[in-house]
């Protein structure tokens, strides 16, 4: 008896949706390289390959950085950063669940995880944006995206 270790459709859809959000936002700011991240992230989850997923997330993040360097609207840079972080998080979760559970068992868990992550990332993004607006000197958009990324990474490390 073999066990199906492919990711669920919800996991693929959540990864693709968040990657698309990040890629579109980064592209609006000039970071067109982020468009390469969407198929790579989906392929990584589909093949349950963390390396391929990381390549896709790296392309998305490169798009965020390029949008920040191009001095895109901070709101667009922030939206692209949140999409990138969510893509990485839901993609990793989909791969982990595929390794541990049957395909059909992960759908609701993945949706709840994605919603909780979106709330956390949204809260961090709003906080970062408020700090950005209150800071003097008008920092570039890349500073905002790096601030949000650093905050999310600290929260993820503290959560483990």
JSON list of C-alpha atoms in Angstrom, two decimals:
[
{"chain": "A", "resi": 1, "resn": "UNK", "atom": "CA", "xyz": [0.00, 0.00, 0.00]},
{"chain": "A", "resi": 2, "resn": "UNK", "atom": "CA", "xyz": [1.48, 3.33, -1.04]},
{"chain": "A", "resi": 3, "resn": "UNK", "atom": "CA", "xyz": [0.76, 6.68, 0.55]},
{"chain": "A", "resi": 4, "resn": "UNK", "atom": "CA", "xyz": [0.20, 9.72, -1.65]},
{"chain": "A", "resi": 5, "resn": "UNK", "atom": "CA", "xyz": [2.70, 12.39, -0.59]},
{"chain": "A", "resi": 6, "resn": "UNK", "atom": "CA", "xyz": [1.68, 15.13, -3.01]},
{"chain": "A", "resi": 7, "resn": "UNK", "atom": "CA", "xyz": [0.55, 18.49, -1.66]},
{"chain": "A", "resi": 8, "resn": "UNK", "atom": "CA", "xyz": [-3.14, 19.33, -1.51]},
{"chain": "A", "resi": 9, "resn": "UNK", "atom": "CA", "xyz": [-4.89, 21.54, -4.03]},
{"chain": "A", "resi": 10, "resn": "UNK", "atom": "CA", "xyz": [-5.44, 24.10, -1.27]},
{"chain": "A", "resi": 11, "resn": "UNK", "atom": "CA", "xyz": [-1.71, 24.22, -0.58]},
{"chain": "A", "resi": 12, "resn": "UNK", "atom": "CA", "xyz": [-0.94, 24.77, -4.24]},
{"chain": "A", "resi": 13, "resn": "UNK", "atom": "CA", "xyz": [-3.68, 27.38, -4.59]},
{"chain": "A", "resi": 14, "resn": "UNK", "atom": "CA", "xyz": [-2.57, 29.29, -1.48]},
{"chain": "A", "resi": 15, "resn": "UNK", "atom": "CA", "xyz": [1.05, 29.24, -2.60]},
{"chain": "A", "resi": 16, "resn": "UNK", "atom": "CA", "xyz": [0.14, 30.35, -6.10]},
{"chain": "A", "resi": 17, "resn": "UNK", "atom": "CA", "xyz": [-2.19, 33.09, -4.87]},
{"chain": "A", "resi": 18, "resn": "UNK", "atom": "CA", "xyz": [0.31, 34.59, -2.48]},
{"chain": "A", "resi": 19, "resn": "UNK", "atom": "CA", "xyz": [3.12, 34.34, -5.04]},
{"chain": "A", "resi": 20, "resn": "UNK", "atom": "CA", "xyz": [0.92, 36.05, -7.61]},
{"chain": "A", "resi": 21, "resn": "UNK", "atom": "CA", "xyz": [0.07, 38.81, -5.13]},
{"chain": "A", "resi": 22, "resn": "UNK", "atom": "CA", "xyz": [3.77, 39.40, -4.46]},
{"chain": "A", "resi": 23, "resn": "UNK", "atom": "CA", "xyz": [4.74, 39.26, -8.14]},
{"chain": "A", "resi": 24, "resn": "UNK", "atom": "CA", "xyz": [2.05, 41.65, -9.31]},
{"chain": "A", "resi": 25, "resn": "UNK", "atom": "CA", "xyz": [2.78, 44.15, -6.54]},
{"chain": "A", "resi": 26, "resn": "UNK", "atom": "CA", "xyz": [6.54, 43.98, -7.13]},
{"chain": "A", "resi": 27, "resn": "UNK", "atom": "CA", "xyz": [6.03, 44.32, -10.89]},
{"chain": "A", "resi": 28, "resn": "UNK", "atom": "CA", "xyz": [3.92, 47.44, -10.38]},
{"chain": "A", "resi": 29, "resn": "UNK", "atom": "CA", "xyz": [6.94, 48.88, -8.58]},
{"chain": "A", "resi": 30, "resn": "UNK", "atom": "CA", "xyz": [9.40, 47.84, -11.29]},
{"chain": "A", "resi": 31, "resn": "UNK", "atom": "CA", "xyz": [10.58, 44.49, -9.87]},
{"chain": "A", "resi": 32, "resn": "UNK", "atom": "CA", "xyz": [9.67, 42.35, -12.86]},
{"chain": "A", "resi": 33, "resn": "UNK", "atom": "CA", "xyz": [12.05, 39.57, -11.80]},
{"chain": "A", "resi": 34, "resn": "UNK", "atom": "CA", "xyz": [9.39, 38.61, -9.25]},
{"chain": "A", "resi": 35, "resn": "UNK", "atom": "CA", "xyz": [7.29, 37.14, -12.07]},
{"chain": "A", "resi": 36, "resn": "UNK", "atom": "CA", "xyz": [9.80, 34.27, -12.23]},
{"chain": "A", "resi": 37, "resn": "UNK", "atom": "CA", "xyz": [8.99, 33.42, -8.64]},
{"chain": "A", "resi": 38, "resn": "UNK", "atom": "CA", "xyz": [5.40, 32.34, -9.28]},
{"chain": "A", "resi": 39, "resn": "UNK", "atom": "CA", "xyz": [6.09, 29.25, -11.41]},
{"chain": "A", "resi": 40, "resn": "UNK", "atom": "CA", "xyz": [9.15, 28.35, -9.32]},
{"chain": "A", "resi": 41, "resn": "UNK", "atom": "CA", "xyz": [7.20, 28.49, -6.06]},
{"chain": "A", "resi": 42, "resn": "UNK", "atom": "CA", "xyz": [4.38, 26.41, -7.52]},
{"chain": "A", "resi": 43, "resn": "UNK", "atom": "CA", "xyz": [6.83, 23.88, -8.93]},
{"chain": "A", "resi": 44, "resn": "UNK", "atom": "CA", "xyz": [8.60, 23.66, -5.58]},
{"chain": "A", "resi": 45, "resn": "UNK", "atom": "CA", "xyz": [5.39, 22.89, -3.74]},
{"chain": "A", "resi": 46, "resn": "UNK", "atom": "CA", "xyz": [4.15, 20.50, -6.43]},
{"chain": "A", "resi": 47, "resn": "UNK", "atom": "CA", "xyz": [7.39, 18.51, -6.28]},
{"chain": "A", "resi": 48, "resn": "UNK", "atom": "CA", "xyz": [7.68, 18.99, -2.52]},
{"chain": "A", "resi": 49, "resn": "UNK", "atom": "CA", "xyz": [11.10, 20.56, -3.05]},
{"chain": "A", "resi": 50, "resn": "UNK", "atom": "CA", "xyz": [12.09, 23.16, -0.51]},
{"chain": "A", "resi": 51, "resn": "UNK", "atom": "CA", "xyz": [15.03, 24.23, -2.68]},
{"chain": "A", "resi": 52, "resn": "UNK", "atom": "CA", "xyz": [12.85, 25.04, -5.68]},
{"chain": "A", "resi": 53, "resn": "UNK", "atom": "CA", "xyz": [10.36, 26.82, -3.42]},
{"chain": "A", "resi": 54, "resn": "UNK", "atom": "CA", "xyz": [13.24, 28.83, -1.93]},
{"chain": "A", "resi": 55, "resn": "UNK", "atom": "CA", "xyz": [14.34, 29.78, -5.45]},
{"chain": "A", "resi": 56, "resn": "UNK", "atom": "CA", "xyz": [10.87, 31.07, -6.19]},
{"chain": "A", "resi": 57, "resn": "UNK", "atom": "CA", "xyz": [10.72, 33.01, -2.95]},
{"chain": "A", "resi": 58, "resn": "UNK", "atom": "CA", "xyz": [14.18, 34.44, -3.67]},
{"chain": "A", "resi": 59, "resn": "UNK", "atom": "CA", "xyz": [12.95, 35.69, -7.06]},
{"chain": "A", "resi": 60, "resn": "UNK", "atom": "CA", "xyz": [9.93, 37.26, -5.37]},
{"chain": "A", "resi": 61, "resn": "UNK", "atom": "CA", "xyz": [12.13, 38.91, -2.76]},
{"chain": "A", "resi": 62, "resn": "UNK", "atom": "CA", "xyz": [14.52, 40.18, -5.45]},
{"chain": "A", "resi": 63, "resn": "UNK", "atom": "CA", "xyz": [11.50, 41.80, -7.10]},
{"chain": "A", "resi": 64, "resn": "UNK", "atom": "CA", "xyz": [10.57, 43.45, -3.79]},
{"chain": "A", "resi": 65, "resn": "UNK", "atom": "CA", "xyz": [14.09, 44.80, -3.35]},
{"chain": "A", "resi": 66, "resn": "UNK", "atom": "CA", "xyz": [14.17, 46.10, -6.94]},
{"chain": "A", "resi": 67, "resn": "UNK", "atom": "CA", "xyz": [10.81, 47.79, -6.44]},
{"chain": "A", "resi": 68, "resn": "UNK", "atom": "CA", "xyz": [12.17, 49.41, -3.28]},
{"chain": "A", "resi": 69, "resn": "UNK", "atom": "CA", "xyz": [15.35, 50.53, -5.03]},
{"chain": "A", "resi": 70, "resn": "UNK", "atom": "CA", "xyz": [13.22, 51.99, -7.84]},
{"chain": "A", "resi": 71, "resn": "UNK", "atom": "CA", "xyz": [11.49, 54.02, -5.11]},
{"chain": "A", "resi": 72, "resn": "UNK", "atom": "CA", "xyz": [8.08, 52.52, -5.77]},
{"chain": "A", "resi": 73, "resn": "UNK", "atom": "CA", "xyz": [5.19, 53.52, -3.55]},
{"chain": "A", "resi": 74, "resn": "UNK", "atom": "CA", "xyz": [5.89, 52.12, -0.07]},
{"chain": "A", "resi": 75, "resn": "UNK", "atom": "CA", "xyz": [2.43, 50.55, 0.06]},
{"chain": "A", "resi": 76, "resn": "UNK", "atom": "CA", "xyz": [3.17, 48.52, -3.08]},
{"chain": "A", "resi": 77, "resn": "UNK", "atom": "CA", "xyz": [6.57, 47.45, -1.74]},
{"chain": "A", "resi": 78, "resn": "UNK", "atom": "CA", "xyz": [4.97, 46.45, 1.53]},
{"chain": "A", "resi": 79, "resn": "UNK", "atom": "CA", "xyz": [2.22, 44.47, -0.21]},
{"chain": "A", "resi": 80, "resn": "UNK", "atom": "CA", "xyz": [4.84, 42.65, -2.30]},
{"chain": "A", "resi": 81, "resn": "UNK", "atom": "CA", "xyz": [6.85, 41.86, 0.84]},
{"chain": "A", "resi": 82, "resn": "UNK", "atom": "CA", "xyz": [3.82, 40.50, 2.67]},
{"chain": "A", "resi": 83, "resn": "UNK", "atom": "CA", "xyz": [2.93, 38.35, -0.35]},
{"chain": "A", "resi": 84, "resn": "UNK", "atom": "CA", "xyz": [6.50, 37.03, -0.47]},
{"chain": "A", "resi": 85, "resn": "UNK", "atom": "CA", "xyz": [6.55, 36.10, 3.22]},
{"chain": "A", "resi": 86, "resn": "UNK", "atom": "CA", "xyz": [3.13, 34.46, 2.95]},
{"chain": "A", "resi": 87, "resn": "UNK", "atom": "CA", "xyz": [4.20, 32.51, -0.15]},
{"chain": "A", "resi": 88, "resn": "UNK", "atom": "CA", "xyz": [7.21, 31.14, 1.69]},
{"chain": "A", "resi": 89, "resn": "UNK", "atom": "CA", "xyz": [5.16, 30.30, 4.78]},
{"chain": "A", "resi": 90, "resn": "UNK", "atom": "CA", "xyz": [2.21, 28.60, 3.08]},
{"chain": "A", "resi": 91, "resn": "UNK", "atom": "CA", "xyz": [4.52, 26.81, 0.64]},
{"chain": "A", "resi": 92, "resn": "UNK", "atom": "CA", "xyz": [6.63, 25.39, 3.46]},
{"chain": "A", "resi": 93, "resn": "UNK", "atom": "CA", "xyz": [3.48, 24.39, 5.32]},
{"chain": "A", "resi": 94, "resn": "UNK", "atom": "CA", "xyz": [2.07, 22.65, 2.25]},
{"chain": "A", "resi": 95, "resn": "UNK", "atom": "CA", "xyz": [5.30, 20.69, 1.79]},
{"chain": "A", "resi": 96, "resn": "UNK", "atom": "CA", "xyz": [5.44, 19.73, 5.47]},
{"chain": "A", "resi": 97, "resn": "UNK", "atom": "CA", "xyz": [1.85, 18.54, 5.46]},
{"chain": "A", "resi": 98, "resn": "UNK", "atom": "CA", "xyz": [2.38, 16.58, 2.25]},
{"chain": "A", "resi": 99, "resn": "UNK", "atom": "CA", "xyz": [5.30, 14.81, 3.89]},
{"chain": "A", "resi": 100, "resn": "UNK", "atom": "CA", "xyz": [3.29, 13.97, 7.00]},
{"chain": "A", "resi": 101, "resn": "UNK", "atom": "CA", "xyz": [-0.31, 13.47, 5.86]},
{"chain": "A", "resi": 102, "resn": "UNK", "atom": "CA", "xyz": [-2.33, 12.16, 2.98]},
{"chain": "A", "resi": 103, "resn": "UNK", "atom": "CA", "xyz": [-3.23, 14.76, 0.34]},
{"chain": "A", "resi": 104, "resn": "UNK", "atom": "CA", "xyz": [-6.88, 15.10, 1.28]},
{"chain": "A", "resi": 105, "resn": "UNK", "atom": "CA", "xyz": [-6.20, 15.62, 4.97]},
{"chain": "A", "resi": 106, "resn": "UNK", "atom": "CA", "xyz": [-4.43, 18.97, 4.79]},
{"chain": "A", "resi": 107, "resn": "UNK", "atom": "CA", "xyz": [-6.94, 21.35, 3.23]},
{"chain": "A", "resi": 108, "resn": "UNK", "atom": "CA", "xyz": [-8.61, 22.87, 6.29]},
{"chain": "A", "resi": 109, "resn": "UNK", "atom": "CA", "xyz": [-5.36, 22.94, 8.25]},
{"chain": "A", "resi": 110, "resn": "UNK", "atom": "CA", "xyz": [-3.63, 24.80, 5.43]},
{"chain": "A", "resi": 111, "resn": "UNK", "atom": "CA", "xyz": [-6.44, 27.34, 5.16]},
{"chain": "A", "resi": 112, "resn": "UNK", "atom": "CA", "xyz": [-6.40, 28.07, 8.90]},
{"chain": "A", "resi": 113, "resn": "UNK", "atom": "CA", "xyz": [-2.60, 28.30, 8.89]},
{"chain": "A", "resi": 114, "resn": "UNK", "atom": "CA", "xyz": [-2.67, 30.70, 5.93]},
{"chain": "A", "resi": 115, "resn": "UNK", "atom": "CA", "xyz": [-5.32, 32.89, 7.58]},
{"chain": "A", "resi": 116, "resn": "UNK", "atom": "CA", "xyz": [-3.33, 33.08, 10.83]},
{"chain": "A", "resi": 117, "resn": "UNK", "atom": "CA", "xyz": [-0.14, 33.87, 8.93]},
{"chain": "A", "resi": 118, "resn": "UNK", "atom": "CA", "xyz": [-1.92, 36.55, 6.90]},
{"chain": "A", "resi": 119, "resn": "UNK", "atom": "CA", "xyz": [-3.18, 38.18, 10.09]},
{"chain": "A", "resi": 120, "resn": "UNK", "atom": "CA", "xyz": [0.30, 38.12, 11.60]},
{"chain": "A", "resi": 121, "resn": "UNK", "atom": "CA", "xyz": [1.99, 39.41, 8.44]},
{"chain": "A", "resi": 122, "resn": "UNK", "atom": "CA", "xyz": [-0.70, 42.05, 8.01]},
{"chain": "A", "resi": 123, "resn": "UNK", "atom": "CA", "xyz": [-0.21, 43.24, 11.56]},
{"chain": "A", "resi": 124, "resn": "UNK", "atom": "CA", "xyz": [3.54, 43.42, 11.10]},
{"chain": "A", "resi": 125, "resn": "UNK", "atom": "CA", "xyz": [3.09, 45.24, 7.79]},
{"chain": "A", "resi": 126, "resn": "UNK", "atom": "CA", "xyz": [0.76, 47.84, 9.27]},
{"chain": "A", "resi": 127, "resn": "UNK", "atom": "CA", "xyz": [3.13, 48.36, 12.20]},
{"chain": "A", "resi": 128, "resn": "UNK", "atom": "CA", "xyz": [6.09, 48.72, 9.86]},
{"chain": "A", "resi": 129, "resn": "UNK", "atom": "CA", "xyz": [4.21, 51.14, 7.67]},
{"chain": "A", "resi": 130, "resn": "UNK", "atom": "CA", "xyz": [3.27, 53.29, 10.66]},
{"chain": "A", "resi": 131, "resn": "UNK", "atom": "CA", "xyz": [6.91, 53.36, 11.78]},
{"chain": "A", "resi": 132, "resn": "UNK", "atom": "CA", "xyz": [7.91, 54.27, 8.22]},
{"chain": "A", "resi": 133, "resn": "UNK", "atom": "CA", "xyz": [5.40, 57.14, 8.08]},
{"chain": "A", "resi": 134, "resn": "UNK", "atom": "CA", "xyz": [6.41, 58.47, 11.49]},
{"chain": "A", "resi": 135, "resn": "UNK", "atom": "CA", "xyz": [10.14, 58.34, 10.79]},
{"chain": "A", "resi": 136, "resn": "UNK", "atom": "CA", "xyz": [11.88, 61.53, 9.80]},
{"chain": "A", "resi": 137, "resn": "UNK", "atom": "CA", "xyz": [13.82, 61.85, 6.60]},
{"chain": "A", "resi": 138, "resn": "UNK", "atom": "CA", "xyz": [11.63, 59.63, 4.39]},
{"chain": "A", "resi": 139, "resn": "UNK", "atom": "CA", "xyz": [13.57, 56.38, 4.17]},
{"chain": "A", "resi": 140, "resn": "UNK", "atom": "CA", "xyz": [13.55, 54.54, 0.82]},
{"chain": "A", "resi": 141, "resn": "UNK", "atom": "CA", "xyz": [10.97, 51.81, 0.20]},
{"chain": "A", "resi": 142, "resn": "UNK", "atom": "CA", "xyz": [13.60, 49.08, 0.45]},
{"chain": "A", "resi": 143, "resn": "UNK", "atom": "CA", "xyz": [14.16, 50.05, 4.08]},
{"chain": "A", "resi": 144, "resn": "UNK", "atom": "CA", "xyz": [10.50, 49.40, 4.77]},
{"chain": "A", "resi": 145, "resn": "UNK", "atom": "CA", "xyz": [10.55, 45.97, 3.13]},
{"chain": "A", "resi": 146, "resn": "UNK", "atom": "CA", "xyz": [13.70, 44.97, 5.00]},
{"chain": "A", "resi": 147, "resn": "UNK", "atom": "CA", "xyz": [12.16, 46.20, 8.26]},
{"chain": "A", "resi": 148, "resn": "UNK", "atom": "CA", "xyz": [9.09, 44.05, 7.71]},
{"chain": "A", "resi": 149, "resn": "UNK", "atom": "CA", "xyz": [11.17, 41.02, 6.66]},
{"chain": "A", "resi": 150, "resn": "UNK", "atom": "CA", "xyz": [13.37, 41.32, 9.73]},
{"chain": "A", "resi": 151, "resn": "UNK", "atom": "CA", "xyz": [10.38, 41.62, 12.02]},
{"chain": "A", "resi": 152, "resn": "UNK", "atom": "CA", "xyz": [8.67, 38.59, 10.49]},
{"chain": "A", "resi": 153, "resn": "UNK", "atom": "CA", "xyz": [11.86, 36.52, 10.74]},
{"chain": "A", "resi": 154, "resn": "UNK", "atom": "CA", "xyz": [12.29, 37.44, 14.39]},
{"chain": "A", "resi": 155, "resn": "UNK", "atom": "CA", "xyz": [8.68, 36.45, 15.09]},
{"chain": "A", "resi": 156, "resn": "UNK", "atom": "CA", "xyz": [9.11, 33.15, 13.25]},
{"chain": "A", "resi": 157, "resn": "UNK", "atom": "CA", "xyz": [12.28, 32.32, 15.17]},
{"chain": "A", "resi": 158, "resn": "UNK", "atom": "CA", "xyz": [10.61, 33.19, 18.49]},
{"chain": "A", "resi": 159, "resn": "UNK", "atom": "CA", "xyz": [7.66, 30.97, 17.56]},
{"chain": "A", "resi": 160, "resn": "UNK", "atom": "CA", "xyz": [9.84, 27.85, 17.16]}
]
